[in-house]
Coordinates of C-alpha atoms and ligand atoms in Angstrom, one line a residue:
X28 CA 10.4 -75.5 -13.7
X29 CA 9.2 -78.5 -15.7
X30 CA 9.2 -77.6 -19.3
X31 CA 6.6 -80.1 -20.3
X32 CA 4.0 -79.4 -17.7
X33 CA 3.4 -75.7 -18.3
X34 CA -0.4 -76.1 -18.5
X35 CA -0.6 -77.3 -14.9
X36 CA 2.2 -75.0 -13.8
X37 CA 0.2 -72.0 -15.0
X38 CA -2.8 -73.2 -13.1
X39 CA -0.7 -73.5 -10.0
X40 CA 0.7 -70.1 -10.4
X41 CA -2.8 -68.6 -10.9
X42 CA -4.2 -70.3 -7.9
X43 CA -1.3 -69.2 -5.6
X44 CA -1.3 -65.6 -6.9
X45 CA -5.0 -65.2 -6.5
X46 CA -4.9 -66.5 -2.9
X47 CA -2.0 -64.1 -2.1
X48 CA -3.9 -61.2 -3.5
X49 CA -7.0 -62.1 -1.6
X50 CA -5.0 -62.3 1.6
X51 CA -3.3 -59.0 1.1
X52 CA -4.8 -56.6 3.7
X53 CA -2.6 -53.5 3.5
X54 CA -0.1 -51.5 1.5
X55 CA 2.9 -53.6 2.7
X56 CA 1.3 -56.8 1.7
X57 CA 0.3 -55.4 -1.7
X58 CA 3.9 -54.4 -2.3
X59 CA 5.1 -57.9 -1.4
X60 CA 2.5 -59.3 -3.8
X61 CA 3.8 -57.0 -6.5
X62 CA 7.4 -58.1 -6.0
X63 CA 6.6 -61.8 -5.9
X64 CA 4.1 -62.1 -8.7
X65 CA 4.8 -59.2 -11.0
X66 CA 8.5 -58.6 -10.4
X67 CA 11.5 -59.8 -12.4
X68 CA 12.1 -62.9 -10.4
X69 CA 8.9 -64.6 -9.3
X70 CA 7.4 -67.9 -10.6
X71 CA 5.5 -66.1 -13.3
X72 CA 8.6 -64.3 -14.6
X73 CA 10.4 -67.7 -14.6
X74 CA 7.6 -69.3 -16.6
X75 CA 7.7 -66.4 -19.2
X76 CA 11.5 -66.8 -19.4
X77 CA 11.2 -70.5 -20.1
X78 CA 9.0 -70.1 -23.1
X79 CA 11.8 -70.0 -25.7
X80 CA 12.8 -73.4 -24.5
X81 CA 9.4 -75.0 -25.0
X82 CA 8.5 -77.1 -28.0
X83 CA 7.6 -74.7 -30.8
X84 CA 4.0 -75.9 -31.0
X85 CA 3.4 -75.0 -27.3
X86 CA 5.0 -71.6 -27.3
X87 CA 2.1 -69.4 -28.6
X88 CA -0.5 -70.9 -26.4
X89 CA 1.6 -70.8 -23.2
X90 CA 2.9 -67.3 -24.0
X91 CA -0.5 -66.0 -24.5
X92 CA -1.9 -67.5 -21.4
X93 CA 1.0 -66.4 -19.2
X94 CA 0.8 -62.8 -20.5
X95 CA -2.9 -62.7 -20.0
X96 CA -2.4 -63.9 -16.4
X97 CA 0.2 -61.1 -15.8
X98 CA -2.3 -58.5 -17.0
X99 CA -5.0 -59.9 -14.8
X100 CA -2.7 -59.9 -11.7
X101 CA -1.8 -56.2 -12.4
X102 CA -5.4 -55.3 -12.7
X103 CA -6.3 -57.3 -9.6
X104 CA -3.6 -55.5 -7.7
X105 CA -5.1 -52.1 -8.6
X106 CA -8.5 -53.2 -7.7
X107 CA -7.4 -54.6 -4.4
X108 CA -5.5 -51.4 -3.6
X109 CA -8.6 -49.2 -4.2
X110 CA -10.8 -51.6 -2.3
X111 CA -8.5 -51.4 0.7
X112 CA -8.3 -47.6 0.5
X113 CA -12.1 -47.3 0.2
X114 CA -12.6 -49.6 3.2
X115 CA -10.2 -47.4 5.2
X116 CA -12.2 -44.3 4.3
X117 CA -15.5 -45.9 5.1
X118 CA -14.2 -46.9 8.5
X119 CA -12.9 -43.4 9.2
X120 CA -16.2 -42.0 8.3
X121 CA -18.1 -44.3 10.6
X122 CA -15.8 -43.5 13.5
X123 CA -17.4 -41.6 16.4
X124 CA -15.5 -38.3 15.9
X125 CA -16.3 -38.0 12.2
X126 CA -18.2 -34.8 11.4
X127 CA -19.7 -34.6 7.9
X128 CA -20.6 -31.0 8.5
X129 CA -17.0 -29.8 8.8
X130 CA -15.9 -27.6 5.8
X131 CA -13.7 -29.3 3.2
X132 CA -10.0 -28.5 3.5
X133 CA -9.3 -25.2 1.7
X134 CA -7.4 -25.2 -1.5
X135 CA -4.2 -23.2 -1.2
X136 CA -4.5 -19.5 -1.9
X137 CA -2.0 -17.6 -3.9
X138 CA -0.8 -14.1 -3.1
X139 CA -0.5 -10.9 -5.1
X140 CA 2.6 -10.6 -7.2
X141 CA 5.0 -8.1 -5.7
X142 CA 4.8 -6.0 -8.9
X143 CA 1.0 -5.9 -8.5
X144 CA 1.3 -4.7 -4.9
X145 CA 3.6 -1.9 -5.7
X146 CA 1.7 -0.9 -8.7
X147 CA -1.4 -0.5 -6.6
X148 CA 0.5 1.5 -4.1
X149 CA 1.9 3.8 -6.7
X150 CA -1.6 4.3 -8.2
X151 CA -2.9 5.3 -4.7
X152 CA 0.0 7.7 -4.2
X153 CA -0.5 9.4 -7.5
X154 CA -4.2 9.2 -7.2
X155 CA -4.0 11.2 -4.0
X156 CA -2.1 13.9 -6.0
X157 CA -4.8 14.3 -8.5
X158 CA -3.4 11.9 -11.2
X159 CA -5.7 9.7 -13.2
X160 CA -4.6 6.2 -14.1
X161 CA -4.6 5.4 -17.8
X162 CA -4.1 2.2 -19.7
X163 CA -2.8 1.6 -23.2
X164 CA -2.2 -1.2 -25.6
X165 CA 0.8 -3.5 -25.2
X166 CA 0.7 -4.3 -28.9
X167 CA 1.3 -0.8 -30.3
X168 CA 1.7 1.0 -33.6
X169 CA 5.1 2.2 -34.6
X170 CA 3.5 5.6 -34.9
X171 CA 2.8 5.9 -31.1
X172 CA 5.8 4.0 -29.9
X173 CA 8.4 5.9 -31.9
X174 CA 7.2 8.3 -34.7
X175 CA 5.0 10.6 -32.7
X176 CA 7.5 10.6 -29.9
X177 CA 10.0 12.3 -32.1
X178 CA 12.0 9.2 -33.1
X179 CA 12.1 9.7 -36.9
X180 CA 12.3 6.5 -39.0
X181 CA 15.9 5.2 -39.1
X182 CA 16.9 7.4 -36.2
X183 CA 19.7 5.7 -34.2
X184 CA 17.8 6.4 -30.9
X185 CA 15.5 3.5 -32.0
X186 CA 18.4 1.1 -31.5
X187 CA 18.3 1.8 -27.7
X188 CA 14.9 0.2 -27.7
X189 CA 15.1 -2.9 -29.9
X190 CA 11.6 -4.5 -30.0
X191 CA 9.6 -7.5 -31.1
X192 CA 7.9 -6.8 -34.4
X193 CA 4.5 -8.2 -35.0
X194 CA 4.3 -7.7 -38.8
X195 CA 6.7 -7.7 -41.7
X196 CA 6.0 -4.1 -42.7
X197 CA 7.3 -2.7 -39.4
X198 CA 4.1 -1.0 -38.3
X199 CA 3.0 -3.1 -35.4
X200 CA 5.2 -4.0 -32.4
X201 CA 5.3 -4.8 -28.7
X202 CA 5.6 -1.4 -27.0
X203 CA 9.1 -0.8 -25.7
X204 CA 7.9 1.7 -23.1
X205 CA 4.7 3.2 -21.7
X206 CA 5.5 6.6 -23.4
X207 CA 3.2 5.9 -26.4
X208 CA 0.3 6.5 -24.0
X209 CA 1.6 10.1 -23.6
X210 CA 0.3 10.7 -27.2
X211 CA -2.9 8.8 -26.7
X212 CA -3.6 10.7 -23.5
X213 CA -3.0 14.1 -25.1
X214 CA -5.3 13.2 -28.0
X215 CA -8.1 12.2 -25.6
X216 CA -7.8 14.6 -22.7
X217 CA -7.9 18.3 -22.7
X218 CA -5.1 20.0 -20.8
X219 CA -4.5 20.7 -18.0
X220 CA -4.3 17.1 -16.8
X221 CA -2.1 14.7 -14.8
X222 CA -1.9 11.0 -15.6
X223 CA 0.1 7.9 -14.9
X224 CA 0.2 4.8 -17.0
X225 CA 1.4 1.6 -15.3
X226 CA 2.0 -1.3 -17.7
X227 CA 4.0 -4.0 -19.2
X228 CA 6.7 -3.2 -21.7
X229 CA 9.0 -5.4 -23.9
X230 CA 12.5 -5.2 -25.2
X231 CA 14.6 -7.4 -27.3
X232 CA 17.7 -7.4 -25.3
X233 CA 20.1 -9.7 -23.5
X234 CA 18.6 -11.0 -20.3
X235 CA 20.7 -10.7 -17.1
X236 CA 20.2 -9.9 -13.4
X237 CA 19.2 -6.3 -14.3
X238 CA 17.4 -6.8 -17.6
X239 CA 14.4 -8.8 -18.7
X240 CA 12.6 -9.0 -22.1
X241 CA 9.4 -8.1 -20.2
X242 CA 9.2 -5.6 -17.5
X243 CA 7.0 -2.9 -16.0
X244 CA 7.0 0.9 -16.1
X245 CA 4.9 3.7 -14.8
X246 CA 4.7 6.6 -17.1
X247 CA 3.8 10.0 -15.7
X248 CA 2.6 13.0 -17.7
X249 CA 1.6 16.4 -16.4
X250 CA 0.5 19.1 -18.9
X251 CA -0.4 22.5 -17.7
X252 CA 0.6 26.2 -18.1
X253 CA 3.9 27.1 -16.6
X254 CA 5.1 23.5 -15.7
X255 CA 8.9 23.4 -15.2
X256 CA 11.7 21.1 -14.0
X257 CA 11.1 22.0 -10.4
X258 CA 7.7 20.4 -10.5
X259 CA 9.2 17.3 -11.9
X260 CA 11.9 17.0 -9.2
X261 CA 9.5 17.8 -6.4
X262 CA 7.0 15.2 -7.6
X263 CA 9.6 12.4 -7.9
X264 CA 11.0 13.2 -4.4
X265 CA 7.6 13.2 -2.8
X266 CA 6.6 9.9 -4.4
X267 CA 9.8 8.2 -3.5
X268 CA 9.4 9.3 0.1
X269 CA 6.0 7.7 0.2
X270 CA 7.1 4.4 -1.4
X271 CA 10.2 3.9 0.6
X272 CA 9.0 5.5 3.8
X273 CA 12.3 7.4 4.1
X274 CA 14.2 10.2 2.5
X275 CA 15.9 8.9 -0.7
X276 CA 18.9 10.4 -2.4
X277 CA 18.2 11.3 -5.9
X278 CA 20.5 12.4 -8.7
X279 CA 19.8 13.8 -12.1
X280 CA 22.1 13.2 -15.0
X281 CA 21.6 14.5 -18.5
X282 CA 19.8 11.8 -20.5
X283 CA 18.8 11.6 -24.1
X284 CA 15.3 10.7 -25.0
X285 CA 14.0 12.2 -28.3
X286 CA 10.6 13.0 -26.7
X287 CA 11.9 15.3 -23.9
X288 CA 14.1 18.4 -23.9
X289 CA 15.9 18.7 -21.5
X290 CA 16.0 15.0 -20.6
X291 CA 17.3 13.3 -17.5
X292 CA 18.3 10.0 -16.1
X293 CA 17.2 9.9 -12.5
X294 CA 19.2 7.7 -10.2
X295 CA 18.3 6.9 -6.6
X296 CA 20.2 5.5 -3.7
X297 CA 18.7 3.9 -0.6
X298 CA 19.8 5.4 2.8
X299 CA 21.6 2.1 3.7
X300 CA 22.8 1.3 0.2
X301 CA 26.3 0.6 1.4
X302 CA 25.3 -2.3 3.5
X303 CA 23.4 -4.0 0.7
X304 CA 24.8 -6.4 -1.9
X305 CA 24.6 -6.7 -5.6
X306 CA 22.7 -4.3 -7.7
X307 CA 21.3 -2.5 -4.7
X308 CA 24.7 -1.4 -3.2
X309 CA 25.0 1.9 -5.0
X310 CA 23.2 4.4 -7.2
X311 CA 20.4 2.6 -9.2
X312 CA 19.0 3.9 -12.4
X313 CA 15.4 4.5 -11.6
X314 CA 13.7 6.5 -14.2
X315 CA 13.9 8.5 -17.4
X316 CA 12.4 12.0 -17.3
X317 CA 12.3 15.4 -18.8
X318 CA 10.2 18.3 -20.2
X319 CA 7.9 17.2 -23.0
X320 CA 9.4 18.1 -26.4
X321 CA 7.3 20.6 -28.4
X322 CA 7.1 18.2 -31.3
X323 CA 5.5 15.7 -29.0
X324 CA 3.0 18.2 -27.7
X325 CA 2.1 19.0 -31.3
X326 CA 1.8 15.3 -32.2
X327 CA -0.7 15.1 -29.3
X328 CA -2.6 18.1 -30.5
X329 CA -1.4 20.4 -27.6
X330 CA -0.3 23.9 -28.3
X331 CA 3.4 24.3 -27.1
X332 CA 3.0 28.1 -27.0
X333 CA 0.5 27.8 -24.3
X334 CA 1.3 24.5 -22.4
X335 CA 4.3 22.8 -21.2
X336 CA 4.7 19.5 -19.4
X337 CA 6.9 17.0 -17.7
X338 CA 7.1 13.3 -18.2
X339 CA 8.8 10.4 -16.5
X340 CA 9.0 6.7 -17.0
X341 CA 9.8 4.7 -13.8
X342 CA 10.9 1.1 -13.7
X343 CA 8.4 -0.6 -11.5
X344 CA 10.5 -3.8 -11.2
X345 CA 13.4 -1.7 -10.0
X346 CA 11.2 -0.2 -7.4
X347 CA 10.1 -3.6 -6.1
X348 CA 13.7 -4.8 -6.1
X349 CA 14.9 -1.8 -4.0
X350 CA 12.0 -2.1 -1.6
X351 CA 12.3 -5.8 -0.9
X352 CA 16.0 -6.2 -1.5
X353 CA 15.6 -8.5 -4.5
X354 CA 18.8 -8.8 -6.5
X355 CA 17.7 -10.5 -9.7
X356 CA 14.9 -9.1 -11.9
X357 CA 14.4 -12.6 -13.5
X358 CA 12.5 -13.8 -10.4
X359 CA 9.5 -11.7 -11.4
X360 CA 8.7 -13.6 -14.6
X361 CA 9.9 -17.0 -13.5
X362 CA 6.6 -18.0 -11.8
X363 CA 8.6 -19.8 -9.0
X364 CA 6.3 -20.3 -6.0
X365 CA 9.3 -20.4 -3.6
X366 CA 9.8 -16.7 -4.6
X367 CA 6.2 -15.6 -5.0
X368 CA 4.9 -17.0 -1.7
X369 CA 7.3 -14.7 0.2
X370 CA 5.1 -11.7 -0.5
Ligands
LIG428 N1 10.3 5.9 -22.1 C1 11.6 6.1 -21.6 C2 12.2 4.7 -21.5 O1 11.6 3.7 -21.4 C3 11.6 6.7 -20.2 C4 11.1 8.1 -20.2 C5 9.8 8.4 -20.0 C6 12.0 9.1 -20.4 C7 9.4 9.7 -20.0 C8 11.6 10.5 -20.4 C9 10.3 10.7 -20.2 O2 13.4 4.5 -21.4

């Protein structure tokens, strides 16, 4: 390109580019325009590349004009693209079969999270058995989460439920279980009563396929005269039968929780566990349970001489995993639509 005639060269480029833009009538032509006039190798790119070789006095003027042209061509391209799209839309709307009264396309609808589904089912099942559904705070006081549940300060049992503290003094925390609502319930309701508490709980522990920092439990609490372990076992079996629509094997092992005595770990096994893989193939730890400790009854203002009670805390996530054959608990909090839209 002639290095001395850049003024007229620029004018030629401008004229040719504008004509090409004017003539472009569709996406393919627009892309060709972009390649030729805004790409790395077209006439304009060559002109810009030649600027360092121009006489020093000409460089600023030519450089400024060439860059300005490049901007104008890019803007022109955008404008032409919108104009073509608009024309296409106008044409579609004026076609014979266009019906302006048709409803707009629907935006995609989500679905209920599997945890929400099972929680509602569990609420219905217990509701039909005379349980009320209670709620409690996720940000809880140490007093309710530990102290009143018979975990004295510095007791090693606290290590089993490492938590996320919300203050420096160690009074406020994210609840590690739904059991604090046992105390809140006893303080508010007069026995006898039956209640469940579904809710989110938090633990500071290593995350793997079976453990999450955030998960869901359903606490159960029954306080009445003459309540014993038989009531607990019968209740759990009945509920499991409803949830899984079949007879489920259940196994009690002694378990230590400071707020129950005796305490149990309850495991369950699906009828076809052997044919399943991963965490579902064998006995699965399902819930902690036991008879409410007299100290806990007292902390809730209930007379242990007159009343007894059972309590349990079931893992709602576990229940969902067993029911749908999900082998990794981390799916629940991941927010991945490929997982969520399956429910
Ligand atoms: N809160 C206990 C836990 O999260 C479970 C539990 C609840 C145990 C009620 C006994 C009675 O591990």
